[in-house]
């Protein structure tokens, strides 16, 4: 199967608190695609480490990224498009995710650290403390032109961010579930 005939896997990426879950759920709802929360793929040891305020290292992230890659491949093998959240902060992390048997497309949510920190301060029930935000921004390697992803500002309303993400996916050739190719 050629890359262009494979289902899409859209990965909504960026530091914690930028709105990945809200955006990915909105895109999944609008397009009728499968949705997954990347944080749910973390082993318990990673969650415990972050909850204790300790940043993850590359060794911690490796199995997590492989679990996500394999889930995307399973969706593609079943003929399903999907959208999921994953910080995917470094290019080498995104390279692992690109190994999925899908058309992988990254949607980087762009926001200044002070705005994200303000949002995180009001977030309830998440294990990622605001104290780790700086380490996330320090680790972030923004998408580069060779990666061919999409960058969407989150300074607008969540509805506008979702609308912009869906429009960019459609421009890349993505279709809502159940639509036929003309």
mmCIF file of C-alpha atoms in Angstrom:
data_model
loop_
_atom_site.group_PDB
_atom_site.id
_atom_site.type_symbol
_atom_site.label_atom_id
_atom_site.label_comp_id
_atom_site.label_asym_id
_atom_site.label_seq_id
_atom_site.Cartn_x
_atom_site.Cartn_y
_atom_site.Cartn_z
ATOM 1 C CA UNK A 1 0.000 0.000 0.000
ATOM 2 C CA UNK A 2 1.454 3.382 -0.972
ATOM 3 C CA UNK A 3 1.810 6.080 1.660
ATOM 4 C CA UNK A 4 -0.920 8.185 0.034
ATOM 5 C CA UNK A 5 -3.451 5.339 0.282
ATOM 6 C CA UNK A 6 -2.754 4.641 3.958
ATOM 7 C CA UNK A 7 -5.018 6.076 6.642
ATOM 8 C CA UNK A 8 -3.920 9.253 8.412
ATOM 9 C CA UNK A 9 -2.520 9.449 11.928
ATOM 10 C CA UNK A 10 -2.620 13.073 13.056
ATOM 11 C CA UNK A 11 -0.501 13.739 16.134
ATOM 12 C CA UNK A 12 -1.366 16.894 18.047
ATOM 13 C CA UNK A 13 1.933 17.859 19.680
ATOM 14 C CA UNK A 14 3.548 20.413 21.949
ATOM 15 C CA UNK A 15 4.408 20.977 25.600
ATOM 16 C CA UNK A 16 2.005 20.069 28.362
ATOM 17 C CA UNK A 17 -0.840 22.540 28.726
ATOM 18 C CA UNK A 18 -1.005 23.853 25.126
ATOM 19 C CA UNK A 19 -4.398 22.256 24.490
ATOM 20 C CA UNK A 20 -3.484 18.967 22.835
ATOM 21 C CA UNK A 21 -6.388 16.988 24.281
ATOM 22 C CA UNK A 22 -9.026 19.632 23.562
ATOM 23 C CA UNK A 23 -7.760 20.040 20.000
ATOM 24 C CA UNK A 24 -7.358 16.330 19.262
ATOM 25 C CA UNK A 25 -10.808 15.460 20.643
ATOM 26 C CA UNK A 26 -12.322 18.290 18.589
ATOM 27 C CA UNK A 27 -10.586 17.118 15.414
ATOM 28 C CA UNK A 28 -11.661 13.510 16.073
ATOM 29 C CA UNK A 29 -15.269 14.616 16.618
ATOM 30 C CA UNK A 30 -15.327 16.816 13.498
ATOM 31 C CA UNK A 31 -13.788 14.149 11.250
ATOM 32 C CA UNK A 32 -15.224 11.028 12.893
ATOM 33 C CA UNK A 33 -11.733 9.618 13.496
ATOM 34 C CA UNK A 34 -10.458 7.383 16.265
ATOM 35 C CA UNK A 35 -9.006 9.304 19.233
ATOM 36 C CA UNK A 36 -6.301 8.403 21.736
ATOM 37 C CA UNK A 37 -4.774 10.310 24.625
ATOM 38 C CA UNK A 38 -1.017 9.774 24.357
ATOM 39 C CA UNK A 39 -0.561 10.136 28.105
ATOM 40 C CA UNK A 40 -2.523 6.896 28.551
ATOM 41 C CA UNK A 41 0.310 5.005 26.850
ATOM 42 C CA UNK A 42 2.829 6.026 29.541
ATOM 43 C CA UNK A 43 4.057 3.230 31.796
ATOM 44 C CA UNK A 44 3.205 3.774 35.473
ATOM 45 C CA UNK A 45 6.862 4.502 36.258
ATOM 46 C CA UNK A 46 6.769 7.525 33.909
ATOM 47 C CA UNK A 47 3.575 8.866 35.467
ATOM 48 C CA UNK A 48 5.005 8.447 38.966
ATOM 49 C CA UNK A 49 8.195 10.236 37.941
ATOM 50 C CA UNK A 50 6.340 13.213 36.442
ATOM 51 C CA UNK A 51 3.938 13.382 39.394
ATOM 52 C CA UNK A 52 7.016 13.674 41.629
ATOM 53 C CA UNK A 53 8.202 16.651 39.561
ATOM 54 C CA UNK A 54 11.022 14.747 37.834
ATOM 55 C CA UNK A 55 11.343 15.335 34.061
ATOM 56 C CA UNK A 56 11.395 12.273 31.828
ATOM 57 C CA UNK A 57 14.567 11.444 29.922
ATOM 58 C CA UNK A 58 14.954 9.816 26.512
ATOM 59 C CA UNK A 59 15.157 6.316 28.034
ATOM 60 C CA UNK A 60 11.839 6.918 29.831
ATOM 61 C CA UNK A 61 10.165 8.116 26.657
ATOM 62 C CA UNK A 62 11.376 5.358 24.286
ATOM 63 C CA UNK A 63 8.879 2.599 25.227
ATOM 64 C CA UNK A 64 6.068 5.156 25.427
ATOM 65 C CA UNK A 65 6.761 6.367 21.889
ATOM 66 C CA UNK A 66 6.897 2.779 20.572
ATOM 67 C CA UNK A 67 3.510 2.007 22.198
ATOM 68 C CA UNK A 68 2.007 5.032 20.455
ATOM 69 C CA UNK A 69 3.626 4.124 17.117
ATOM 70 C CA UNK A 70 2.283 0.583 17.354
ATOM 71 C CA UNK A 71 -1.249 1.798 18.215
ATOM 72 C CA UNK A 72 -1.228 4.079 15.145
ATOM 73 C CA UNK A 73 -0.098 1.137 12.985
ATOM 74 C CA UNK A 74 -2.955 -1.006 14.361
ATOM 75 C CA UNK A 75 -5.443 1.727 13.459
ATOM 76 C CA UNK A 76 -4.000 2.003 9.963
ATOM 77 C CA UNK A 77 -4.040 -1.779 9.479
ATOM 78 C CA UNK A 78 -7.756 -1.689 10.391
ATOM 79 C CA UNK A 79 -8.327 1.040 7.768
ATOM 80 C CA UNK A 80 -8.977 3.745 10.361
ATOM 81 C CA UNK A 81 -7.785 7.349 10.479
ATOM 82 C CA UNK A 82 -6.833 8.508 13.948
ATOM 83 C CA UNK A 83 -5.873 11.581 15.892
ATOM 84 C CA UNK A 84 -3.950 11.485 19.136
ATOM 85 C CA UNK A 85 -2.028 13.592 21.563
ATOM 86 C CA UNK A 86 1.691 13.256 22.134
ATOM 87 C CA UNK A 87 4.150 15.913 23.244
ATOM 88 C CA UNK A 88 6.643 14.694 20.556
ATOM 89 C CA UNK A 89 9.019 17.398 21.745
ATOM 90 C CA UNK A 90 12.121 16.272 19.806
ATOM 91 C CA UNK A 91 12.598 15.456 16.150
ATOM 92 C CA UNK A 92 14.038 12.042 17.057
ATOM 93 C CA UNK A 93 10.821 11.269 18.981
ATOM 94 C CA UNK A 94 8.785 12.250 15.941
ATOM 95 C CA UNK A 95 11.017 10.024 13.797
ATOM 96 C CA UNK A 96 9.980 7.016 15.922
ATOM 97 C CA UNK A 97 6.318 7.950 15.503
ATOM 98 C CA UNK A 98 6.784 8.337 11.733
ATOM 99 C CA UNK A 99 7.633 4.610 11.607
ATOM 100 C CA UNK A 100 3.904 3.842 11.987
ATOM 101 C CA UNK A 101 2.172 2.251 9.017
ATOM 102 C CA UNK A 102 0.100 5.413 8.511
ATOM 103 C CA UNK A 103 0.356 8.778 6.841
ATOM 104 C CA UNK A 104 1.714 10.504 9.937
ATOM 105 C CA UNK A 105 1.118 14.235 10.156
ATOM 106 C CA UNK A 106 2.101 16.397 13.121
ATOM 107 C CA UNK A 107 0.039 19.364 14.269
ATOM 108 C CA UNK A 108 2.220 21.517 16.533
ATOM 109 C CA UNK A 109 0.256 23.736 18.878
ATOM 110 C CA UNK A 110 2.182 26.955 19.324
ATOM 111 C CA UNK A 111 1.865 29.155 22.399
ATOM 112 C CA UNK A 112 4.123 31.287 24.597
ATOM 113 C CA UNK A 113 5.226 29.660 27.864
ATOM 114 C CA UNK A 114 3.517 32.286 30.057
ATOM 115 C CA UNK A 115 0.105 31.591 28.463
ATOM 116 C CA UNK A 116 0.573 27.838 28.874
ATOM 117 C CA UNK A 117 1.673 28.264 32.495
ATOM 118 C CA UNK A 118 -1.449 30.286 33.234
ATOM 119 C CA UNK A 119 -3.634 27.576 31.704
ATOM 120 C CA UNK A 120 -1.829 24.809 33.596
ATOM 121 C CA UNK A 121 -2.295 26.636 36.897
ATOM 122 C CA UNK A 122 -6.074 26.293 36.446
ATOM 123 C CA UNK A 123 -6.021 22.670 35.260
ATOM 124 C CA UNK A 124 -7.395 20.053 37.647
ATOM 125 C CA UNK A 125 -6.619 16.340 37.930
ATOM 126 C CA UNK A 126 -3.508 16.139 35.758
ATOM 127 C CA UNK A 127 -0.298 14.566 37.019
ATOM 128 C CA UNK A 128 1.987 16.978 35.144
ATOM 129 C CA UNK A 129 2.947 19.795 37.528
ATOM 130 C CA UNK A 130 3.460 23.365 36.320
ATOM 131 C CA UNK A 131 7.010 23.116 37.693
ATOM 132 C CA UNK A 132 7.973 20.903 34.712
ATOM 133 C CA UNK A 133 6.729 23.372 32.087
ATOM 134 C CA UNK A 134 10.104 25.070 31.593
ATOM 135 C CA UNK A 135 11.789 21.692 31.027
ATOM 136 C CA UNK A 136 9.191 20.929 28.340
ATOM 137 C CA UNK A 137 9.809 24.227 26.531
ATOM 138 C CA UNK A 138 13.587 23.751 26.893
ATOM 139 C CA UNK A 139 13.283 20.295 25.304
ATOM 140 C CA UNK A 140 10.931 21.372 22.486
ATOM 141 C CA UNK A 141 12.415 21.226 19.005
ATOM 142 C CA UNK A 142 9.741 22.926 16.878
ATOM 143 C CA UNK A 143 8.741 21.282 13.609
ATOM 144 C CA UNK A 144 11.089 22.202 10.803
ATOM 145 C CA UNK A 145 10.209 22.682 7.137
ATOM 146 C CA UNK A 146 11.550 19.224 6.197
ATOM 147 C CA UNK A 147 9.094 17.539 8.558
ATOM 148 C CA UNK A 148 6.102 18.901 6.662
ATOM 149 C CA UNK A 149 3.867 19.314 9.675
ATOM 150 C CA UNK A 150 1.309 21.940 10.556
ATOM 151 C CA UNK A 151 1.778 24.714 13.110
ATOM 152 C CA UNK A 152 -1.379 26.130 14.685
ATOM 153 C CA UNK A 153 -1.436 29.032 17.131
ATOM 154 C CA UNK A 154 -3.450 28.455 20.283
ATOM 155 C CA UNK A 155 -3.914 32.150 21.040
ATOM 156 C CA UNK A 156 -7.415 31.857 19.531
ATOM 157 C CA UNK A 157 -10.436 30.086 20.987
ATOM 158 C CA UNK A 158 -10.349 26.285 21.160
ATOM 159 C CA UNK A 159 -13.024 26.197 18.433
ATOM 160 C CA UNK A 160 -10.826 28.268 16.097
ATOM 161 C CA UNK A 161 -7.771 26.084 16.839
ATOM 162 C CA UNK A 162 -9.797 22.965 15.970
ATOM 163 C CA UNK A 163 -11.142 24.633 12.819
ATOM 164 C CA UNK A 164 -7.593 25.572 11.724
ATOM 165 C CA UNK A 165 -6.301 22.057 12.421
ATOM 166 C CA UNK A 166 -9.143 20.414 10.472
ATOM 167 C CA UNK A 167 -8.646 22.806 7.535
ATOM 168 C CA UNK A 168 -4.911 22.006 7.453
ATOM 169 C CA UNK A 169 -5.611 18.261 7.557
ATOM 170 C CA UNK A 170 -8.137 18.560 4.736
ATOM 171 C CA UNK A 171 -5.602 20.538 2.703
ATOM 172 C CA UNK A 172 -3.171 17.642 3.241
ATOM 173 C CA UNK A 173 -5.777 15.250 1.789
ATOM 174 C CA UNK A 174 -7.471 13.971 4.944
ATOM 175 C CA UNK A 175 -11.169 13.185 4.715
ATOM 176 C CA UNK A 176 -13.905 12.707 7.310
ATOM 177 C CA UNK A 177 -14.692 9.094 8.187
ATOM 178 C CA UNK A 178 -17.162 7.553 5.786
ATOM 179 C CA UNK A 179 -16.418 9.948 2.925
ATOM 180 C CA UNK A 180 -15.556 8.524 -0.459
ATOM 181 C CA UNK A 181 -12.759 9.553 -2.751
ATOM 182 C CA UNK A 182 -14.036 11.452 -5.783
#
